[in-house]
Short mmCIF file of C-alpha atoms in Angstrom, two decimals:
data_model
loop_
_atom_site.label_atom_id
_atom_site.label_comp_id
_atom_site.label_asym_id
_atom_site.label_seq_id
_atom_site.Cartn_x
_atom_site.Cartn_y
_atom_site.Cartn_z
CA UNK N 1 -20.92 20.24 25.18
CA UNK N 2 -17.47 19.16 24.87
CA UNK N 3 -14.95 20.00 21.64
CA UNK N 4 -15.34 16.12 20.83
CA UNK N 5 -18.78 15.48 20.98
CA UNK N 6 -19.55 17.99 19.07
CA UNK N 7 -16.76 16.75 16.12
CA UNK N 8 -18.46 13.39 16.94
CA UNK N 9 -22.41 14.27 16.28
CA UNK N 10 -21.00 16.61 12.74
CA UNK N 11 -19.44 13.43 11.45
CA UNK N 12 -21.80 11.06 12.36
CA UNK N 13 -25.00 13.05 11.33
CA UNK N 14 -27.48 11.49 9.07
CA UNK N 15 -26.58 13.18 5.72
CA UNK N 16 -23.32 12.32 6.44
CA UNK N 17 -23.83 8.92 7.15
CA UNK N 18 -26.34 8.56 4.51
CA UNK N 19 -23.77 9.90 1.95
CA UNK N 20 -21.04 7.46 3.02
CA UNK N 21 -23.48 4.29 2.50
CA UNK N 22 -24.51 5.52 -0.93
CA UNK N 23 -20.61 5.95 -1.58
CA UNK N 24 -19.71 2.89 -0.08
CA UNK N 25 -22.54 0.97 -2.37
CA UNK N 26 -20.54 2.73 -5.19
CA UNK N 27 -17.06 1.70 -4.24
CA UNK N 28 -18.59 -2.11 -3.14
CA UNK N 29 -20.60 -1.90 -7.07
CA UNK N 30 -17.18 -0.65 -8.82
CA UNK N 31 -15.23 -3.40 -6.65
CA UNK N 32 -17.56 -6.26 -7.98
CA UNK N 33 -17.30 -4.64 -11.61
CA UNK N 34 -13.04 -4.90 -11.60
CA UNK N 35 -12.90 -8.42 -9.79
CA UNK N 36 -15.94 -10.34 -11.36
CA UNK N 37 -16.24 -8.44 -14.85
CA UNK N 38 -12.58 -7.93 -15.55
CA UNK N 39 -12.52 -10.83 -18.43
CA UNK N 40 -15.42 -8.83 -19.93
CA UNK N 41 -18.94 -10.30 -19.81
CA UNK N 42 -18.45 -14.06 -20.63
CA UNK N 43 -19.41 -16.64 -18.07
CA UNK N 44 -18.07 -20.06 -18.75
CA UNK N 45 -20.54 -22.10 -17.78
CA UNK N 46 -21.64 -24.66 -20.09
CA UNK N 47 -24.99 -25.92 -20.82
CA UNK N 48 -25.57 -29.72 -19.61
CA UNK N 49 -24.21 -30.67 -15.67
CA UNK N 50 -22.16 -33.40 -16.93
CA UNK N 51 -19.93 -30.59 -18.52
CA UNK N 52 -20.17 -28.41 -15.78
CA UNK N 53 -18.74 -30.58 -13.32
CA UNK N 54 -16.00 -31.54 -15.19
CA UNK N 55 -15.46 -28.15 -15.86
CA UNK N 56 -15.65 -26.94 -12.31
CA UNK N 57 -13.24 -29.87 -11.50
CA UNK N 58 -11.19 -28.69 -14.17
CA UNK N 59 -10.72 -25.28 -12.41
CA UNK N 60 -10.33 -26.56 -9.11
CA UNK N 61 -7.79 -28.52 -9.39
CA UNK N 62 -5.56 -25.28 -11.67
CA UNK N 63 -7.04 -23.28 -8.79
CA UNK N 64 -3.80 -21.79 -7.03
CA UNK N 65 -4.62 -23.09 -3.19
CA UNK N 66 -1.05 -23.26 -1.97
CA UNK N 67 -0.65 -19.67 0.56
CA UNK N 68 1.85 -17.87 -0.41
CA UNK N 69 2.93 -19.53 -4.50
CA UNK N 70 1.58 -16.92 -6.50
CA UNK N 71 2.94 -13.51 -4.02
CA UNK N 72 6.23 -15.17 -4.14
CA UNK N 73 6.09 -16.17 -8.23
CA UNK N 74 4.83 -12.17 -8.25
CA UNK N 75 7.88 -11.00 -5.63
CA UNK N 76 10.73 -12.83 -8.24
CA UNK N 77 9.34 -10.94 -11.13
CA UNK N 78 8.76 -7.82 -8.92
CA UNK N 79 9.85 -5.36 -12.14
CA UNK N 80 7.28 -6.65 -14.34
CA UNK N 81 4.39 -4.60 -14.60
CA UNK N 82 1.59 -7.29 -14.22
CA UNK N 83 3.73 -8.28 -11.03
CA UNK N 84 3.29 -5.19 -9.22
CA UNK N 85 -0.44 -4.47 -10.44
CA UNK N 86 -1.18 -7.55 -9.38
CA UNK N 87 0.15 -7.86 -5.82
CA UNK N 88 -0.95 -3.70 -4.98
CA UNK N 89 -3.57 -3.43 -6.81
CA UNK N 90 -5.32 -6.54 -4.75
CA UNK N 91 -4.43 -4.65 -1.46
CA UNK N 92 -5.54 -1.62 -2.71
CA UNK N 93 -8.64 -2.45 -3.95
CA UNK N 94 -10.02 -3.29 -0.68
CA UNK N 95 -8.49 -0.49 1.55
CA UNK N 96 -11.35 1.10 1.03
CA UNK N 97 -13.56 -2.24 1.95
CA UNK N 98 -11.45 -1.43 5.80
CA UNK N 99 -12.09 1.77 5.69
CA UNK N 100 -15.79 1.90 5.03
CA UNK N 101 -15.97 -0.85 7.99
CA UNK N 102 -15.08 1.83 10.73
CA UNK N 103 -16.75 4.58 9.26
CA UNK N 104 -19.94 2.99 8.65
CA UNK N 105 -20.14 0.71 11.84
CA UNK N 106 -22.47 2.75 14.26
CA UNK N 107 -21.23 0.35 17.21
CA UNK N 108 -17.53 -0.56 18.14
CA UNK N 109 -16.40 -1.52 15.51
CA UNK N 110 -13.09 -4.16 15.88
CA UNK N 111 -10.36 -5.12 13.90
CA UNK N 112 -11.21 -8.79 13.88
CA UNK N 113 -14.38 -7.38 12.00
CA UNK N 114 -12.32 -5.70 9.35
CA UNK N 115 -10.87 -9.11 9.03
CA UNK N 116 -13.45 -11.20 8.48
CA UNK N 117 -15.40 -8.78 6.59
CA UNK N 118 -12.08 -8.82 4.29
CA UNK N 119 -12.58 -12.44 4.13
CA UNK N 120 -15.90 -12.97 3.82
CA UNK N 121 -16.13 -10.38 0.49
CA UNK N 122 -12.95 -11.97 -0.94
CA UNK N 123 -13.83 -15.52 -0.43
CA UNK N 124 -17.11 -14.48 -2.08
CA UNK N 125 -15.72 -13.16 -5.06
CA UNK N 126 -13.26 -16.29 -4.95
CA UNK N 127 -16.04 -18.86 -5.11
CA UNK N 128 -17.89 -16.64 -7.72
CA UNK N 129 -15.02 -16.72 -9.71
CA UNK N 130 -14.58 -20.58 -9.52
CA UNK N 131 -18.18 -21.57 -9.95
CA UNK N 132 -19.08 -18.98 -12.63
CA UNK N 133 -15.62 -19.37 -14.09
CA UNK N 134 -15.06 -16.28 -14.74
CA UNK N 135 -11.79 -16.17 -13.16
CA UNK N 136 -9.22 -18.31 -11.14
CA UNK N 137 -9.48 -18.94 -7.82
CA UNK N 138 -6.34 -18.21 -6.07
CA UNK N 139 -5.65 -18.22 -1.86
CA UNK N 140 -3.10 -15.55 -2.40
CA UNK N 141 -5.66 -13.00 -3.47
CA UNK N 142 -7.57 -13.68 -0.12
CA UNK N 143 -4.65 -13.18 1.74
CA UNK N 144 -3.69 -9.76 -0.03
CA UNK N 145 -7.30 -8.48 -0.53
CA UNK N 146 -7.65 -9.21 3.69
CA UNK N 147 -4.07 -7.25 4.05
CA UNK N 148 -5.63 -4.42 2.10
CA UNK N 149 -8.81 -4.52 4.22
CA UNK N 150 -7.10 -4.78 7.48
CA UNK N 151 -5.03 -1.54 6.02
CA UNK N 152 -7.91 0.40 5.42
CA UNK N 153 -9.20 -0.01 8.76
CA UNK N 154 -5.77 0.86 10.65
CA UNK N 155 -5.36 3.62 8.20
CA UNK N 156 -8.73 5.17 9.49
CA UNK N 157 -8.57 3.98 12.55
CA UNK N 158 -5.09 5.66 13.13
CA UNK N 159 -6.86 9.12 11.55
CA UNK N 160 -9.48 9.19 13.84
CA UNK N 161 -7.49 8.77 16.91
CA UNK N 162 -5.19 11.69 15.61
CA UNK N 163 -8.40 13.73 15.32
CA UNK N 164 -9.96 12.72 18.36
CA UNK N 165 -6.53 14.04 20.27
CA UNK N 166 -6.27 16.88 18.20
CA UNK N 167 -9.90 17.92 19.65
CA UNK N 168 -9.25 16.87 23.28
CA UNK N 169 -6.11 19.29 23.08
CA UNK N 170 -8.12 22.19 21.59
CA UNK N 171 -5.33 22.67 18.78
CA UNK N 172 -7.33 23.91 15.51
CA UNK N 173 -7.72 21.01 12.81
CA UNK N 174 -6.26 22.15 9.87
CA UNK N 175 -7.78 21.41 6.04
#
């Protein structure tokens, strides 16, 4: 057996596997908890439909749905703190959403998949946000939460090639 295929059965065994979905359920559990429950526990929905669609109405149309207005309202103020926490922390908070994409993905997984699993889980949270109102819905924190998925994935994807030529080459991987 090969230098590689050995590397590639250790980090691929069950318990390690196993331990990366139970960590990525963590991660995915925290992520929901910061995007969804950041206002605190309050869901403004009100009681009868008649209020609810107004209200939902309301929100759509302060909903920020113009690509691009809010990163460059955020990139003019770049020295204010809620600026920069608000443009990286919506990248980072999903680098690990990338990440977990190639690691967990048993088959080849693709970079359009890291993309549209970005997407999908920030378009989710979106919608939640709009309908529940618990938040605003805003296009620029799809586009930033997919650049921080998309990151992940390169991130890990560019590690694992290093380590998979650092194996083929038989130099010793270092801790």
């Amino acid at each position: 057996m090969r230098k590689g295929q050995q590397a590639e059965r250790i980090w691929q065994s069950r318990r390690a596997h196993r331990t990366l979905w139970v960590l990525f359920m963590v991660y995915l559990f925290l992520l929901m908890w910061v995007v969804l429950l950041k206002s605190g526990f309050a869901i403004g929905v009100p009681m009868n439909q008649g209020d609810y669609a107004q209200a939902l109405s309301f929100r759509w149309q302060s909903a920020n749905r113009v690509p691009f207005r809010t990163i460059t309202n955020y990139l003019r103020v770049w020295g204010e703190s809620y600026a920069v926490q608000n443009l990286v922390g919506n990248v980072i908070a999903f680098v690990p959403l990338g990440a977990g994409y190639l690691l967990l993905c048993r088959r080849h997984p693709r970079f359009v998949g890291a993309l549209l699993l970005g997407l999908g889980v920030s378009l989710a949270f979106e919608l939640i946000q709009l309908f529940a109102g618990i938040g605003s819905f805003d296009v620029d924190d799809l586009i930033l939460n997919v650049v921080g998925t998309v990151l992940g994935y390169a991130v890990m994807w560019g590690m694992n090639r290093i380590c998979i030529r650092r194996m083929r080459s038989g130099r010793p991987h270092r801790a």
